[in-house]
Amino acid sequence: MKKSDFYYDLPKELIAQTPLQARDHSKMMVIDRKSGEISHKHFYNIVDYLNPGDCLVLNNTRVLPARIYGTKKDTGAVVEFLLLNNLGNDCWETITGPGKRAKQGAEFSFNDSLLTCRIEEVLENGNRIAKFSYDGTNIYEVLDKIGEMPLPHYITEELKDKERYQTVYSKELGSAAAPTAGLHFTEDLLERLSRKGVKICYVTLHVGIGTFRPVKAENIEDHEMHSEHYQIPKETAEIINETKKNGGRVVAVGTTCCRTLESVMTSQGEMKEFDDWTNIFIYPGYKFKCIDALITNFHLPESTLIMLVSAFYNREKVLEAYKTAVENKYRFFSFGDAMFIE
């Protein structure tokens, strides 16, 4: 299949720049895969669409405020750092810009030396290995004080409240981006679902910055998928297996949950406690092994995420639904509206 097969035209003004005041008041497009019927609801209506005995799977990763601005010690030049992977011993793989200012051996200071670093290595992909020094218990405390949320490039407005780029159930620190389908949930909504008899369980997949990288290969089969770390606890595996056994549906909240669950089923042949890295690339033709329904946002044209959604439903009908969303002025991307495909 061609990358261009997943293109759609999106007016710029429909790209959501800020979150809604009430998380669960976003619009929700509901698609019935059997009938093809499309309904227009609000996200708080999700309670009406999940049944007792269903299982809702959430990604409890927490976004690291990983964008920081350093001053080069010898020249005073300002360089932006985006921390990607913690390699241990206070060494991190980072993206720097402008990169030419961050050569091996260069030293940087952040916020009046609250944090400092030295570039240890320049990788083949252009990323840097930086070793950090700081006063305090750990670097996460420092980042919480000085770091900014690594919002996607298409969001240009300032985020006033960092917590609005976190899910209400975020727990495990380590993501470079939010699992945005989960941003619509409130604690009250989760409580209502639980009271209805919907089982709620969690996986952890730390979203990498690669989630924003465009597909460059025209033949999508040639695209090299980024790798992300995930964990499935024993309790979650047991709930999913019990749900399947009793005829309930496994509802994945977001493409991150979907990729996590499908990765385990693909590699292990069953759902079980697991800790691994995945670079699974799901596009039309893929046979789903775990999930029965999907809650997701509206994704960028020609992205791996719209390809995954097209694999779960139908490419032509997904693009048709996106066209309908544009006509109905849905809000798109990270802070945008939701879609429920059942």
Coordinates of C-alpha atoms in Angstrom, one line a residue:
M1 CA 0.0 0.0 0.0
K2 CA 1.1 3.6 -0.6
K3 CA 1.5 6.3 2.0
S4 CA -0.7 8.5 -0.1
D5 CA -3.6 6.0 0.3
F6 CA -3.9 7.5 3.9
Y7 CA -4.0 11.2 3.0
Y8 CA -6.9 13.4 3.8
D9 CA -7.4 17.2 3.6
L10 CA -7.5 18.9 7.0
P11 CA -8.2 22.6 7.4
K12 CA -5.6 24.0 9.8
E13 CA -8.1 25.7 12.0
L14 CA -9.4 22.2 13.1
I15 CA -6.1 21.3 14.8
A16 CA -6.9 21.7 18.5
Q17 CA -4.4 24.0 20.1
T18 CA -5.7 23.8 23.7
P19 CA -7.6 21.2 25.7
L20 CA -11.3 21.7 26.5
Q21 CA -12.1 22.9 30.0
A22 CA -14.0 19.7 30.8
R23 CA -12.0 16.7 29.6
D24 CA -15.1 14.5 29.0
H25 CA -17.0 17.1 27.0
S26 CA -15.1 16.5 23.8
K27 CA -17.1 15.2 20.9
M28 CA -17.1 11.5 20.2
M29 CA -17.7 9.9 16.9
V30 CA -19.1 6.4 17.3
I31 CA -18.6 3.9 14.5
D32 CA -20.4 0.5 14.4
R33 CA -18.1 -1.7 12.3
K34 CA -20.9 -4.2 11.4
S35 CA -23.4 -1.7 10.1
G36 CA -21.1 1.2 9.2
E37 CA -23.4 3.6 11.1
I38 CA -21.8 6.8 12.4
S39 CA -23.2 8.5 15.5
H40 CA -22.2 11.9 17.0
K41 CA -22.0 12.0 20.8
H42 CA -19.9 13.4 23.6
F43 CA -17.2 11.5 25.3
Y44 CA -19.2 11.2 28.6
N45 CA -21.6 9.0 26.6
I46 CA -18.9 6.3 26.5
V47 CA -20.7 4.8 29.6
D48 CA -23.6 3.9 27.4
Y49 CA -21.5 2.0 24.9
L50 CA -19.5 -0.2 27.3
N51 CA -21.2 -3.2 28.9
P52 CA -20.9 -5.1 32.1
G53 CA -18.2 -7.7 31.6
D54 CA -16.2 -5.5 29.1
C55 CA -12.6 -4.7 29.9
L56 CA -11.2 -1.2 29.5
V57 CA -7.4 -1.1 29.1
L58 CA -5.6 2.1 29.9
N59 CA -2.0 3.2 29.4
N60 CA -0.8 4.6 32.8
T61 CA 2.4 6.1 31.5
R62 CA 3.2 9.7 32.6
V63 CA 4.8 12.3 30.4
L64 CA 8.2 13.6 31.4
P65 CA 8.5 17.5 31.2
A66 CA 11.6 16.7 29.1
R67 CA 12.1 19.9 27.0
I68 CA 14.7 22.1 28.6
Y69 CA 16.9 25.0 27.3
G70 CA 20.6 25.1 28.1
T71 CA 23.3 27.7 27.7
K72 CA 26.6 26.6 26.2
K73 CA 29.2 27.4 28.8
D74 CA 31.9 28.8 26.5
T75 CA 29.8 30.8 24.1
G76 CA 26.5 31.5 25.8
A77 CA 24.6 30.0 22.9
V78 CA 21.1 28.6 23.7
V79 CA 20.4 25.0 22.8
E80 CA 17.1 23.1 23.2
F81 CA 17.3 19.6 24.7
L82 CA 14.6 17.0 24.5
L83 CA 15.3 14.0 26.8
L84 CA 14.3 10.7 25.2
N85 CA 15.8 7.7 27.0
N86 CA 17.3 7.3 30.4
L87 CA 20.4 5.2 29.9
G88 CA 21.3 5.0 33.6
N89 CA 24.0 6.8 35.6
D90 CA 22.4 10.1 34.7
C91 CA 23.1 9.6 31.0
W92 CA 20.3 10.3 28.6
E93 CA 19.8 10.0 24.8
T94 CA 18.7 13.5 23.8
I95 CA 17.6 15.5 20.7
T96 CA 19.4 18.8 20.5
G97 CA 18.8 21.9 18.4
P98 CA 20.7 23.4 16.8
G99 CA 22.8 20.2 16.8
K100 CA 25.9 21.9 15.6
R101 CA 26.3 23.6 19.0
A102 CA 26.2 20.3 20.8
K103 CA 29.4 18.6 19.7
Q104 CA 31.2 15.9 21.8
G105 CA 32.7 17.5 24.9
A106 CA 30.4 20.6 24.9
E107 CA 29.1 21.6 28.3
F108 CA 25.8 23.2 29.1
S109 CA 24.1 24.9 32.0
F110 CA 20.4 25.1 32.7
N111 CA 18.6 27.6 35.0
D112 CA 21.6 29.1 36.7
S113 CA 23.4 25.7 37.0
L114 CA 20.5 24.0 38.7
L115 CA 21.3 21.4 36.1
T116 CA 24.4 20.9 33.9
C117 CA 25.4 18.4 31.3
R118 CA 28.3 17.3 29.1
I119 CA 27.8 15.8 25.6
E120 CA 29.5 12.4 25.8
E121 CA 28.7 11.1 22.3
V122 CA 27.1 12.0 19.0
L123 CA 25.1 9.1 17.6
E124 CA 24.7 8.1 13.9
N125 CA 21.1 9.3 13.9
G126 CA 22.1 12.8 15.1
N127 CA 20.9 12.3 18.7
R128 CA 23.3 13.0 21.6
I129 CA 24.3 11.1 24.7
A130 CA 24.4 13.7 27.5
K131 CA 25.6 13.1 31.1
F132 CA 23.7 15.3 33.6
S133 CA 24.7 16.7 37.0
Y134 CA 22.4 18.4 39.5
D135 CA 21.7 19.1 43.2
G136 CA 18.9 17.1 44.5
T137 CA 17.6 13.5 44.9
N138 CA 17.1 12.8 41.2
I139 CA 16.8 14.4 37.9
Y140 CA 13.1 14.0 37.7
E141 CA 12.7 16.5 40.6
V142 CA 14.8 19.0 38.7
L143 CA 12.9 18.5 35.4
D144 CA 9.6 19.0 37.2
K145 CA 10.8 22.5 38.2
I146 CA 12.4 23.6 34.9
G147 CA 11.1 21.3 32.2
E148 CA 8.4 22.0 29.7
M149 CA 6.0 19.5 28.2
P150 CA 7.2 18.1 24.9
L151 CA 4.1 19.1 23.0
P152 CA 3.8 18.1 19.3
H153 CA 5.0 20.5 16.7
Y154 CA 1.5 21.3 15.5
I155 CA 0.6 22.8 18.9
T156 CA 1.9 26.3 18.9
E157 CA -0.1 27.8 21.9
E158 CA 1.4 27.7 25.4
L159 CA 0.0 25.0 27.7
K160 CA -0.9 26.8 31.0
D161 CA -1.4 23.7 33.1
K162 CA 1.1 20.8 32.6
E163 CA -1.5 18.3 34.0
R164 CA -3.7 18.8 31.0
Y165 CA -1.2 16.9 28.9
Q166 CA -1.4 14.0 31.5
T167 CA -4.2 11.5 31.9
V168 CA -5.9 11.5 35.3
Y169 CA -4.5 8.0 35.9
S170 CA -0.9 8.7 34.8
K171 CA 1.5 7.0 37.1
E172 CA 4.7 5.6 35.5
L173 CA 7.0 8.4 34.5
G174 CA 8.8 8.0 31.2
S175 CA 6.9 9.1 28.1
A176 CA 8.0 11.7 25.5
A177 CA 4.3 12.2 24.6
A178 CA 0.9 11.6 26.1
P179 CA -1.3 8.6 25.2
T180 CA -3.9 11.2 24.1
A181 CA -7.0 9.0 23.7
G182 CA -6.9 8.8 27.5
L183 CA -7.0 12.5 28.0
H184 CA -10.8 12.5 27.7
F185 CA -11.3 10.4 30.9
T186 CA -12.2 11.9 34.3
E187 CA -12.0 10.1 37.6
D188 CA -15.8 10.4 37.8
L189 CA -16.2 8.8 34.4
L190 CA -14.0 5.9 35.4
E191 CA -15.9 5.4 38.6
R192 CA -19.2 5.3 36.7
L193 CA -17.8 2.7 34.3
S194 CA -16.6 0.6 37.2
R195 CA -20.0 0.8 39.0
K196 CA -21.6 -0.4 35.7
G197 CA -19.5 -3.6 35.8
V198 CA -16.7 -2.6 33.3
K199 CA -13.4 -4.0 34.4
I200 CA -10.6 -1.4 34.3
C201 CA -6.9 -2.4 34.0
Y202 CA -3.6 -0.8 33.0
V203 CA -0.6 -1.4 30.9
T204 CA 2.4 0.8 30.6
L205 CA 3.9 1.8 27.3
H206 CA 6.3 4.8 27.3
V207 CA 5.5 6.8 24.1
G208 CA 8.6 7.7 22.2
I209 CA 9.2 10.8 20.1
G210 CA 9.1 8.5 17.1
T211 CA 5.4 8.6 17.3
F212 CA 5.5 12.0 15.6
R213 CA 8.0 11.0 12.9
P214 CA 6.4 11.0 9.4
V215 CA 6.3 8.0 7.2
K216 CA 8.9 8.7 4.5
A217 CA 8.7 5.5 2.5
E218 CA 6.1 5.7 -0.3
N219 CA 5.5 1.9 0.1
I220 CA 4.3 1.7 3.7
E221 CA 5.8 -1.9 4.1
D222 CA 9.2 -0.2 3.8
H223 CA 8.7 2.0 6.8
E224 CA 10.9 1.2 9.8
M225 CA 8.8 1.5 13.0
H226 CA 10.2 3.1 16.2
S227 CA 10.6 0.9 19.2
E228 CA 8.9 1.6 22.6
H229 CA 9.1 -0.1 26.0
Y230 CA 6.0 -1.7 27.6
Q231 CA 4.9 -3.7 30.6
I232 CA 1.8 -5.8 31.2
P233 CA 1.3 -6.7 34.9
K234 CA -0.1 -10.0 35.9
E235 CA -3.4 -8.6 37.1
T236 CA -4.1 -7.0 33.7
A237 CA -3.3 -10.2 31.9
E238 CA -5.7 -12.1 34.1
I239 CA -8.5 -9.6 33.7
I240 CA -8.1 -9.7 29.9
N241 CA -8.1 -13.5 29.8
E242 CA -11.1 -13.7 32.0
T243 CA -12.9 -11.1 29.8
K244 CA -12.2 -13.1 26.7
K245 CA -13.3 -16.4 28.4
N246 CA -16.6 -14.9 29.5
G247 CA -17.4 -13.3 26.1
G248 CA -16.7 -9.7 27.0
R249 CA -15.0 -7.2 24.9
V250 CA -11.4 -5.9 25.3
V251 CA -11.6 -2.2 24.7
A252 CA -8.2 -0.5 24.1
V253 CA -7.9 3.1 24.9
G254 CA -5.5 4.5 22.3
T255 CA -3.1 3.1 19.8
T256 CA -0.5 2.6 22.5
C257 CA -2.7 0.1 24.4
C258 CA -3.6 -1.5 21.1
R259 CA 0.1 -2.0 20.1
T260 CA 1.0 -3.3 23.6
L261 CA -1.7 -5.9 23.7
E262 CA -1.3 -7.0 20.1
S263 CA 2.5 -7.2 20.6
V264 CA 2.1 -9.7 23.4
M265 CA -0.4 -11.8 21.6
T266 CA 1.7 -11.8 18.5
S267 CA 5.0 -12.8 20.2
Q268 CA 3.6 -15.0 23.0
G269 CA 0.4 -16.4 21.6
E270 CA -1.4 -15.6 24.8
M271 CA -2.0 -12.7 27.2
K272 CA 0.4 -12.9 30.1
E273 CA 2.6 -10.7 32.4
F274 CA 5.3 -9.4 30.1
D275 CA 8.1 -6.7 29.9
D276 CA 9.6 -6.0 26.5
W277 CA 10.2 -3.5 23.7
T278 CA 7.9 -3.4 20.6
N279 CA 8.2 -2.0 17.1
I280 CA 5.0 -3.6 15.9
F281 CA 3.6 -1.8 12.8
I282 CA -0.1 -2.4 12.3
Y283 CA -1.5 -1.5 8.9
P284 CA -4.3 -2.9 6.7
G285 CA -4.1 -6.6 6.3
Y286 CA -3.1 -7.2 10.0
K287 CA -5.3 -9.7 11.8
F288 CA -6.1 -8.5 15.3
K289 CA -5.6 -11.1 18.1
C290 CA -6.7 -9.3 21.2
I291 CA -8.7 -6.1 21.0
D292 CA -12.4 -5.9 20.2
A293 CA -13.0 -2.2 20.3
L294 CA -10.9 1.0 20.1
I295 CA -11.1 4.4 21.6
T296 CA -8.8 6.8 19.7
N297 CA -8.3 10.4 18.6
F298 CA -8.2 11.7 15.1
H299 CA -4.7 11.3 13.7
L300 CA -2.4 13.0 11.2
P301 CA -2.7 12.2 7.5
E302 CA -0.3 9.5 6.3
S303 CA 0.7 8.6 9.8
T304 CA 1.3 5.1 11.2
L305 CA -1.6 5.9 13.6
I306 CA -4.3 6.4 10.9
M307 CA -2.9 3.2 9.3
L308 CA -3.5 1.3 12.5
V309 CA -7.1 2.6 12.7
S310 CA -7.6 1.7 9.1
A311 CA -6.4 -1.9 9.8
F312 CA -8.9 -2.2 12.7
Y313 CA -11.9 -1.0 10.6
N314 CA -11.6 -0.2 6.9
R315 CA -9.3 2.3 5.1
E316 CA -12.0 3.7 2.8
K317 CA -14.5 4.0 5.5
V318 CA -12.1 5.5 8.0
L319 CA -11.2 8.2 5.5
E320 CA -14.9 8.7 4.9
A321 CA -15.4 9.1 8.6
Y322 CA -12.6 11.6 8.8
K323 CA -14.2 13.6 6.0
T324 CA -17.4 13.6 8.0
A325 CA -15.5 14.8 11.1
V326 CA -14.1 17.7 9.1
E327 CA -17.6 18.6 7.8
N328 CA -18.9 18.5 11.4
K329 CA -16.0 20.6 12.7
Y330 CA -14.5 18.0 15.0
R331 CA -11.2 19.0 16.7
F332 CA -8.2 17.0 15.6
F333 CA -5.0 15.5 17.0
S334 CA -3.7 15.5 20.6
F335 CA -6.1 17.9 22.3
G336 CA -8.9 17.1 19.9
D337 CA -12.0 14.9 19.9
A338 CA -12.4 11.2 20.1
M339 CA -13.6 8.2 18.0
F340 CA -15.0 5.0 19.4
I341 CA -14.9 2.1 17.0
E342 CA -16.9 -1.0 18.1

